[in-house]
Short mmCIF file of C-alpha atoms and ligand atoms in Angstrom, two decimals:
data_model
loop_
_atom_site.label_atom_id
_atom_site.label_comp_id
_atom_site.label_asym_id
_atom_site.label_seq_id
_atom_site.Cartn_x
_atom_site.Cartn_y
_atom_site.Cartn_z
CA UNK A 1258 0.00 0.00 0.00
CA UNK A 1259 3.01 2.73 0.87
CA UNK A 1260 4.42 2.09 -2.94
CA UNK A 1261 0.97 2.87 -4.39
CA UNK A 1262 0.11 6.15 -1.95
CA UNK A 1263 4.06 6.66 -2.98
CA UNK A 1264 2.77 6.46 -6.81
CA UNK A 1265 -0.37 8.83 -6.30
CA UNK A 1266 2.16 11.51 -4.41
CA UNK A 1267 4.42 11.30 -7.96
CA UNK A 1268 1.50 11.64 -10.13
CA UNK A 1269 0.44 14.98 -8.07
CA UNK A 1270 4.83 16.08 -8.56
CA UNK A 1271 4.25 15.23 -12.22
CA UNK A 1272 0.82 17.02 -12.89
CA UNK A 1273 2.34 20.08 -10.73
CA UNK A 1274 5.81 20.12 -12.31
CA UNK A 1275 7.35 19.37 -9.09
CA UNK A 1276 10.73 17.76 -9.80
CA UNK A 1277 11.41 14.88 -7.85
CA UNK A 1278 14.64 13.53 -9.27
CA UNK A 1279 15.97 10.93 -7.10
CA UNK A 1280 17.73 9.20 -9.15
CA UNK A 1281 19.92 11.47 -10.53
CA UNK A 1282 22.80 10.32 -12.33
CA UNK A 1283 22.10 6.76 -12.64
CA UNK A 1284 22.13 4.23 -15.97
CA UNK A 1285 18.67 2.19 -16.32
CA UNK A 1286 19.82 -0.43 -18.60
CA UNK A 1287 15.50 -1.95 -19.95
CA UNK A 1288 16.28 -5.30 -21.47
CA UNK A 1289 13.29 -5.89 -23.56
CA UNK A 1290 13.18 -9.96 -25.24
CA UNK A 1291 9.31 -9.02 -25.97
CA UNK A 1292 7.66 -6.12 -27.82
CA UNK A 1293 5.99 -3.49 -25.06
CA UNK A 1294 4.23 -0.06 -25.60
CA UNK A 1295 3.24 0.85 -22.14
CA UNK A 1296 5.84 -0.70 -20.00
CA UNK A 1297 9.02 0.14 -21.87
CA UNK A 1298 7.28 3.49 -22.03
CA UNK A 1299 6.55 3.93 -18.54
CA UNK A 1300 10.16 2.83 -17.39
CA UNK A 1301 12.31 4.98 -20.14
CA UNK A 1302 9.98 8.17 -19.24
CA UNK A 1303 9.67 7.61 -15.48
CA UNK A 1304 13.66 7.33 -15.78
CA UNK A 1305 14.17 10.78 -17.38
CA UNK A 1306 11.72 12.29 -15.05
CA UNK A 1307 13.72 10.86 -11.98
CA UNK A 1308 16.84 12.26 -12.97
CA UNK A 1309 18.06 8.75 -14.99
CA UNK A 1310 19.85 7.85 -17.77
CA UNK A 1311 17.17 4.70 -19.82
CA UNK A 1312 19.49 2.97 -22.23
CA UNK A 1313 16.89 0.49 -24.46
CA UNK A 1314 18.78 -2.88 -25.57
CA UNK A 1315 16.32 -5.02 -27.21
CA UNK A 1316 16.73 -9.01 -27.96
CA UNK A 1317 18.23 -8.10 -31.34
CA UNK A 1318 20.94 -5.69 -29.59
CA UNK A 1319 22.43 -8.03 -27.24
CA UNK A 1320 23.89 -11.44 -26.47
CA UNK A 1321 21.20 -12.51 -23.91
CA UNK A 1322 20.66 -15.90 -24.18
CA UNK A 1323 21.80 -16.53 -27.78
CA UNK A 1324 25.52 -16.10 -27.27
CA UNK A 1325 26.37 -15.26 -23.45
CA UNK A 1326 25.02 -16.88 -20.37
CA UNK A 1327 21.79 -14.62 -18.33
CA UNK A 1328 24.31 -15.05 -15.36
CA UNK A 1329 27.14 -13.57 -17.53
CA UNK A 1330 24.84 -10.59 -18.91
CA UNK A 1331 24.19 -10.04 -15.30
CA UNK A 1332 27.93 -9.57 -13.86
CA UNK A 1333 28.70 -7.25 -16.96
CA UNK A 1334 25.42 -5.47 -16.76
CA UNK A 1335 25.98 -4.74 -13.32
CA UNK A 1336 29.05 -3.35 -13.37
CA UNK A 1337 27.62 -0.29 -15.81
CA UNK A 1338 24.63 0.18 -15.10
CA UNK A 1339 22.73 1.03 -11.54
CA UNK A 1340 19.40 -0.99 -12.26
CA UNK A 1341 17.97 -3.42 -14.88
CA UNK A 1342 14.36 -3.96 -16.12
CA UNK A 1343 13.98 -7.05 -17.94
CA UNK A 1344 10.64 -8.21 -19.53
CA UNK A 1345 11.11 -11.56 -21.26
CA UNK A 1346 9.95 -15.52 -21.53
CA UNK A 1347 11.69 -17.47 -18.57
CA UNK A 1348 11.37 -16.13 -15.34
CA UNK A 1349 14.42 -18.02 -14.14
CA UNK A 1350 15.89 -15.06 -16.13
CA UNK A 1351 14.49 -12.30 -14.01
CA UNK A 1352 15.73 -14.41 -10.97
CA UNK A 1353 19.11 -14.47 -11.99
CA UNK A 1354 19.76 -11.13 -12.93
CA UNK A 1355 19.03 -10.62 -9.83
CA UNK A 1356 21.18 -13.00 -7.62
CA UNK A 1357 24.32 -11.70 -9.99
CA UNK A 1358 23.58 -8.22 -11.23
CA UNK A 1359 24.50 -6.77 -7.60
CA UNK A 1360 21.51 -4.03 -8.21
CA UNK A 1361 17.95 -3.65 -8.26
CA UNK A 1362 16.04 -5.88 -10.77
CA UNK A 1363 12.60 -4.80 -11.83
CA UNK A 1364 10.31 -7.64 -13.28
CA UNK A 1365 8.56 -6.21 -16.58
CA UNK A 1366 6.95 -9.37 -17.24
CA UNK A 1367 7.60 -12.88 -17.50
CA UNK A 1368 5.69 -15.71 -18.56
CA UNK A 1369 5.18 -16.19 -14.72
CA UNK A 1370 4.24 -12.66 -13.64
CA UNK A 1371 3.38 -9.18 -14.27
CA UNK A 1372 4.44 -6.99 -10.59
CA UNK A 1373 4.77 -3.59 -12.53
CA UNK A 1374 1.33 -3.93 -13.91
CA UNK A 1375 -0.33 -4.94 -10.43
CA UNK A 1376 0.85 -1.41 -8.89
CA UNK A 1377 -0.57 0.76 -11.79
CA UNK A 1378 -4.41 -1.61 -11.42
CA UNK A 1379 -4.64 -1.17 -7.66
CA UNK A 1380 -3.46 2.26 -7.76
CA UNK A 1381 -6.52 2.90 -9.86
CA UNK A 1382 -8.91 0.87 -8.20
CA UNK A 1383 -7.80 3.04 -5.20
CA UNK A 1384 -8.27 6.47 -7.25
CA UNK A 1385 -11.31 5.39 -8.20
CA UNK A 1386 -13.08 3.95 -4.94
CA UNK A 1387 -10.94 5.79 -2.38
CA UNK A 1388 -10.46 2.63 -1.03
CA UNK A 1389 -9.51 -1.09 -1.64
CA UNK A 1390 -11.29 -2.39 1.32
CA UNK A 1391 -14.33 -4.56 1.01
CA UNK A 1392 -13.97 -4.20 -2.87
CA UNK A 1393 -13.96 -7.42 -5.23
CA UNK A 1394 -12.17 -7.71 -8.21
CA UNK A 1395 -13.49 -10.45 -10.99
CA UNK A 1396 -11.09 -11.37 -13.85
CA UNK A 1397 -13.16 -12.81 -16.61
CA UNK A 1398 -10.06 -14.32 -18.55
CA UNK A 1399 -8.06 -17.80 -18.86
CA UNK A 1400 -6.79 -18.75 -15.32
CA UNK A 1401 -3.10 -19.63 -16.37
CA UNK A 1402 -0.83 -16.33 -17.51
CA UNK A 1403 1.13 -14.12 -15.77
CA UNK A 1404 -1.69 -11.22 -15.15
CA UNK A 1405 -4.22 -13.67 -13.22
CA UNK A 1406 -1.14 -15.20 -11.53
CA UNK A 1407 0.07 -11.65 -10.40
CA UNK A 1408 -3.33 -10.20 -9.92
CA UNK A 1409 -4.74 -12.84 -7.43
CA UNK A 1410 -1.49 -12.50 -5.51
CA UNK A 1411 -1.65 -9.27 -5.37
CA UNK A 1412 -5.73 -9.56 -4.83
CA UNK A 1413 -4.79 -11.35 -1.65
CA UNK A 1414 -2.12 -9.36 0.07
CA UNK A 1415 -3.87 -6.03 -0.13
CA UNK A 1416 -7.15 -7.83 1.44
CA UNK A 1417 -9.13 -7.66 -2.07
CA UNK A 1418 -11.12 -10.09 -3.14
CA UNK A 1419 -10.76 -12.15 -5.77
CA UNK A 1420 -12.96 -14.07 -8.49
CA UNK A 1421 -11.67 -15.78 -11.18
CA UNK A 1422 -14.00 -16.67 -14.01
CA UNK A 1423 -12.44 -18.88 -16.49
CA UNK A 1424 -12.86 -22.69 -17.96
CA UNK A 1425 -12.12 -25.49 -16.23
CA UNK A 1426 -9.62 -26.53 -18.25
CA UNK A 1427 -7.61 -23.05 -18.22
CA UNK A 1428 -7.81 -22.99 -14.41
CA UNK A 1429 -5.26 -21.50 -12.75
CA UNK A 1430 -2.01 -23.26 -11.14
CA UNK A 1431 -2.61 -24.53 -7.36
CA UNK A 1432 0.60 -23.66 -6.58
CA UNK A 1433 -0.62 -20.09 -7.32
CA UNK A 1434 -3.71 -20.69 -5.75
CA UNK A 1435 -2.24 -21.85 -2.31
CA UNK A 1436 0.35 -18.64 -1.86
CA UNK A 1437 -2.58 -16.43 -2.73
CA UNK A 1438 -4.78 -18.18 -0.22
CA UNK A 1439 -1.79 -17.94 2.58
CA UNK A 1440 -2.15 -14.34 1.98
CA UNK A 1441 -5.64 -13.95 2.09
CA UNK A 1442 -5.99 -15.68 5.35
CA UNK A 1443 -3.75 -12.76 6.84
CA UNK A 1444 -5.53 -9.94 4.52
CA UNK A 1445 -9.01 -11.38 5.01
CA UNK A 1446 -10.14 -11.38 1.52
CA UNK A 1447 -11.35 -14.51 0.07
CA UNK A 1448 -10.01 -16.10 -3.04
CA UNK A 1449 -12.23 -17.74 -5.94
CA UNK A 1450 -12.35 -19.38 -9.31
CA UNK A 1451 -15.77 -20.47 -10.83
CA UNK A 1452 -16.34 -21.40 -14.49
CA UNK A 1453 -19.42 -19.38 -14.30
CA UNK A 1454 -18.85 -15.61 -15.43
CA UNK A 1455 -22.02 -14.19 -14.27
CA UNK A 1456 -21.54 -15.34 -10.66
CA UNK A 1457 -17.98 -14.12 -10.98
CA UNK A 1458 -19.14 -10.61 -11.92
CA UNK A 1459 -22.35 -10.10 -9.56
CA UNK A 1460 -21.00 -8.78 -6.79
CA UNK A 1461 -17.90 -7.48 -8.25
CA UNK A 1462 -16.65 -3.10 -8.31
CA UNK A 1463 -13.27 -3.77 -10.69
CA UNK A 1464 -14.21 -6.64 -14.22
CA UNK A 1465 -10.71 -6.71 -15.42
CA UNK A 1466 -10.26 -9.07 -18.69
CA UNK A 1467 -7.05 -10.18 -20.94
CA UNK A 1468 -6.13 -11.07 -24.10
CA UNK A 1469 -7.31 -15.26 -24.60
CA UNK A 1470 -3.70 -15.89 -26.12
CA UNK A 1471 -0.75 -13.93 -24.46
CA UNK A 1472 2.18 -13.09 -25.88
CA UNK A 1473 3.74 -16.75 -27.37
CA UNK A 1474 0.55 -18.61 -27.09
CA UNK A 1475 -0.80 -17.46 -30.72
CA UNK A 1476 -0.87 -21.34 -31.68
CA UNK A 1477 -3.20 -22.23 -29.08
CA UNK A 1478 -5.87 -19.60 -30.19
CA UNK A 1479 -7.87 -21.23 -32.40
CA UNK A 1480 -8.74 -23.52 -29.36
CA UNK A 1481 -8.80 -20.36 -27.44
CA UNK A 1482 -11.62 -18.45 -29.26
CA UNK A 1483 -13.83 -21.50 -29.09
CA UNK A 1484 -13.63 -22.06 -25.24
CA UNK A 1485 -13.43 -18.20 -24.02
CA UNK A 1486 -16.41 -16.81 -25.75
CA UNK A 1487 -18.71 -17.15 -22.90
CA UNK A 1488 -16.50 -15.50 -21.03
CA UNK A 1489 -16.10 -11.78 -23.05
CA UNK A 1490 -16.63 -8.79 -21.09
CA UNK A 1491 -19.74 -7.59 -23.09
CA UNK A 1492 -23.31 -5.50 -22.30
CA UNK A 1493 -25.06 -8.80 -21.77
CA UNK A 1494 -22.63 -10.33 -19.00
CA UNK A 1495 -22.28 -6.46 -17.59
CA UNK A 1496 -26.20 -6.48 -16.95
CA UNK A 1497 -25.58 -8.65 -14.12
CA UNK A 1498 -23.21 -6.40 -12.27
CA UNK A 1499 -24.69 -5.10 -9.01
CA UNK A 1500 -22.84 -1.98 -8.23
CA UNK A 1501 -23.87 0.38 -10.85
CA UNK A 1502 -20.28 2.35 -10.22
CA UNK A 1503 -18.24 -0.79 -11.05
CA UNK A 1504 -15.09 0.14 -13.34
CA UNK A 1505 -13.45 -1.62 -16.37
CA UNK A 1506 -9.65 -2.52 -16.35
CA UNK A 1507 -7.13 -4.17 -19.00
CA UNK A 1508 -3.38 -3.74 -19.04
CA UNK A 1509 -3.79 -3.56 -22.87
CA UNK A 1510 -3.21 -4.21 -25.19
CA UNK A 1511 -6.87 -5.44 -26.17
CA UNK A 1512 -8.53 -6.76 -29.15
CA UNK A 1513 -12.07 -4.67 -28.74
CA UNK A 1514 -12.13 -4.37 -32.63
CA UNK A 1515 -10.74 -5.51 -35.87
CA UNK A 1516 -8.94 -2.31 -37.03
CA UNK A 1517 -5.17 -3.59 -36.32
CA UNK A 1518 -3.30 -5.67 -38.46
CA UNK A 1519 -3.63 -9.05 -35.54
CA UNK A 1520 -7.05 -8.71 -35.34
CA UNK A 1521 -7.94 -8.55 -38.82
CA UNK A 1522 -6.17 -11.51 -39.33
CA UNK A 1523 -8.06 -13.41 -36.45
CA UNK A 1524 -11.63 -12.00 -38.00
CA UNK A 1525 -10.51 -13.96 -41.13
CA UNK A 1526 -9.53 -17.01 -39.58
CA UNK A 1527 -12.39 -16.87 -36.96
CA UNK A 1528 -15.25 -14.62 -38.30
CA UNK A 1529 -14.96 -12.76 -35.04
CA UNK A 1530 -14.07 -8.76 -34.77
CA UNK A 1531 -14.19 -8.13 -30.90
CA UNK A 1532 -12.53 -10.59 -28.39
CA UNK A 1533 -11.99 -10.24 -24.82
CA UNK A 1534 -13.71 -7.39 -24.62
CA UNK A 1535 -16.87 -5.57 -26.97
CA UNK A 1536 -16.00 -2.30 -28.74
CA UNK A 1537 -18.99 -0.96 -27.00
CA UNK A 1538 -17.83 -1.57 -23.40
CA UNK A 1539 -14.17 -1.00 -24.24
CA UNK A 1540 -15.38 2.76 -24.65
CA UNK A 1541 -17.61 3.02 -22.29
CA UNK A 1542 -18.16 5.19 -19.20
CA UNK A 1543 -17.32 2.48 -16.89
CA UNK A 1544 -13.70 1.53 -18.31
CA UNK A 1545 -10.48 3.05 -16.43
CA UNK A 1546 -7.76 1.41 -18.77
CA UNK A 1547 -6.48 4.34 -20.30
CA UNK A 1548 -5.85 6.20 -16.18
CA UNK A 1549 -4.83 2.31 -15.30
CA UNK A 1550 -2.22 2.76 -18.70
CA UNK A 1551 -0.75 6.12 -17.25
CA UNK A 1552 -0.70 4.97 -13.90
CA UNK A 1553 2.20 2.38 -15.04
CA UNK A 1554 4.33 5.25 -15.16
CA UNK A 1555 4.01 6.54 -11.95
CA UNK A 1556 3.88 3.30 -10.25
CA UNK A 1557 7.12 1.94 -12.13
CA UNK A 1558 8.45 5.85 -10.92
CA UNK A 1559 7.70 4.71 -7.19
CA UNK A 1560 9.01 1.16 -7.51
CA UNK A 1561 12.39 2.78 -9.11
CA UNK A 1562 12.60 5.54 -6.36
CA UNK A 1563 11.93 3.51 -3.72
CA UNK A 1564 14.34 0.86 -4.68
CA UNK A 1565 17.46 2.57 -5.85
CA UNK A 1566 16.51 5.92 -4.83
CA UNK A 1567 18.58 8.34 -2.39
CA UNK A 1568 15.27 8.77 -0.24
CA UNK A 1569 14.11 7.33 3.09
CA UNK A 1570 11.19 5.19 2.92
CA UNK A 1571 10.35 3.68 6.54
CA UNK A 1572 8.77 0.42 5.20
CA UNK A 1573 7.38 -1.31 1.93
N1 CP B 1606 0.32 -3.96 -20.08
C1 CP B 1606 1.50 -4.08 -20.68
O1 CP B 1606 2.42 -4.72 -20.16
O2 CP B 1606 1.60 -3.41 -21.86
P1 CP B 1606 2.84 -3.53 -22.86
O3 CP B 1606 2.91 -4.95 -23.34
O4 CP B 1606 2.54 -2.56 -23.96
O5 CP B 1606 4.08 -3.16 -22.09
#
């Protein structure tokens, strides 16, 4: 909770033109194996803003994996730069840049989890309600990538509960399942999955929903399509929503319509033009995604400051 108040107090600096550079004169070295909009964005402007120098190396720029050990990378890495963000396939990889880069390590996303993008959601559900207490969250989305795994984690330590809606076949790991229940016996929020999306969204204040085939899983989406229809965010399963103030997140991107170049090709293959979510809820008054988008930035600010800034911070 003190990293996201942290995040809220940046976004006020920002919006005031306070400066707040605490990291001043430090090298952010972003290693990016997979393509990212918002979360290379957020880290190389939330960088410059904090007084840091964001050098980009890409998985065509570097020997990362294809000609030089992760462990190797690390050692040199860390002897340049002052802190790494890596967002790539093998979490192992995030792990050991950390145990050999000698400085902070920020997890961008791995095929395991998505931290950054859990700060930047509960920030907002926080803006939004005022508070996170009592709220329920329902993720209408397969149970097994990184974003459910991080988001009923995260669900559970800051006492939120949890629903997630998904088919029995795609339901999550119970080795996820179990840490995020440890926590929410100590938070007091309860923990669900159900394969029926209306119950999941009845009593819920945040829907959040995902792409059916992340990043590396494009194979799998013809199977995808077939068994996650039922469980689209759309005006039909919204009716059943109880709190008329209930908000709309996705960490994006989304397939809401078939004007990019992906979905056009999946409305060929599969004679459908809006996925996850409807092009009609996607805009409407309820969704938060685009303050959830620009709230990576100041969250990933916080996380940075707080980790490798010169600043005291009395507890995380
Ligand atoms: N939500 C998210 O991680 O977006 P990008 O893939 O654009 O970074």
């Amino acid at each position: 909770m003190w990293l996201i108040g942290f995040a809220i107090h940046l976004k006020e600096l920002k919006r005031n033109n306070i400066p707040h550079r605490y990291l001043e004169g430090k090298n952010i070295a972003l290693l990016f194996e997979k393509t990212s909009t918002r979360t290379r964005s957020a880290f190389t402007t939330a960088s410059i803003d904090l007084g840091a120098h964001p050098e980009f190396l890409g998985k065509s720029d570097i020997q990362l994996g294809k000609k030089e050990t992760v462990r190797d990378t690390a050692l040199v890495l860390g002897s340049m730069f002052d802190g790494i963000e890596f967002r790539g396939f093998k979490h192992e990889h995030v792990l050991q840049l950390a145990k050999y880069s000698g400085v902070p390590v920020w997890n961008g996303l791995t095929d395991q989890e998505h931290p950054t993008q859990m700060l930047a959601d509960f920030m907002t559900i926080l803006e939004e309600f005022g508070t996170l207490e009592g709220k329920t969250l329902a993720y209408c989305g397969q149970g097994r990538n990184n974003v459910q795994n991080s988001l009923m984690i995260t669900s559970a330590i800051l006492g939120v509960n949890y629903v997630n809606a998904t088919p029995e076949d795609l339901a999550p790991d119970p080795a996820i399942v179990k840490v995020a229940e440890g926590f929410a016996a100590k938070s007091g929020s309860t923990i669900k999955v159900t394969s029926d999306p209306v119950e999941a969204v009845r009593d819920a204040d945040v829907i959040y929903t995902n792409v059916w085939a992340a990043m590396g899983e494009e194979a799998q989406f013809s199977e995808r399509v077939r068994v996650m229809r039922p469980y689209q965010v759309n005006s039909e399963l919204l009716s059943n929503v109880r709190n008329p103030n209930y908000i709309i997140l996705h960490c994006l991107p989304a397939f809401h319509n078939a004007e990019t170049d992906y979905a056009k090709d999946i409305q060929e293959r599969f004679g459908i033009s809006e996925m996850e979510i409807t092009d009609e809820c996607f805009y409407s008054s309820h969704a938060r995604q685009f303050q959830e988008a620009e709230n990576r930035m100041h969250s990933i600010k916080a996380i940075m400051a707080a980790t490798l800034g010169n600043l005291y911070v009395p507890s995380i």
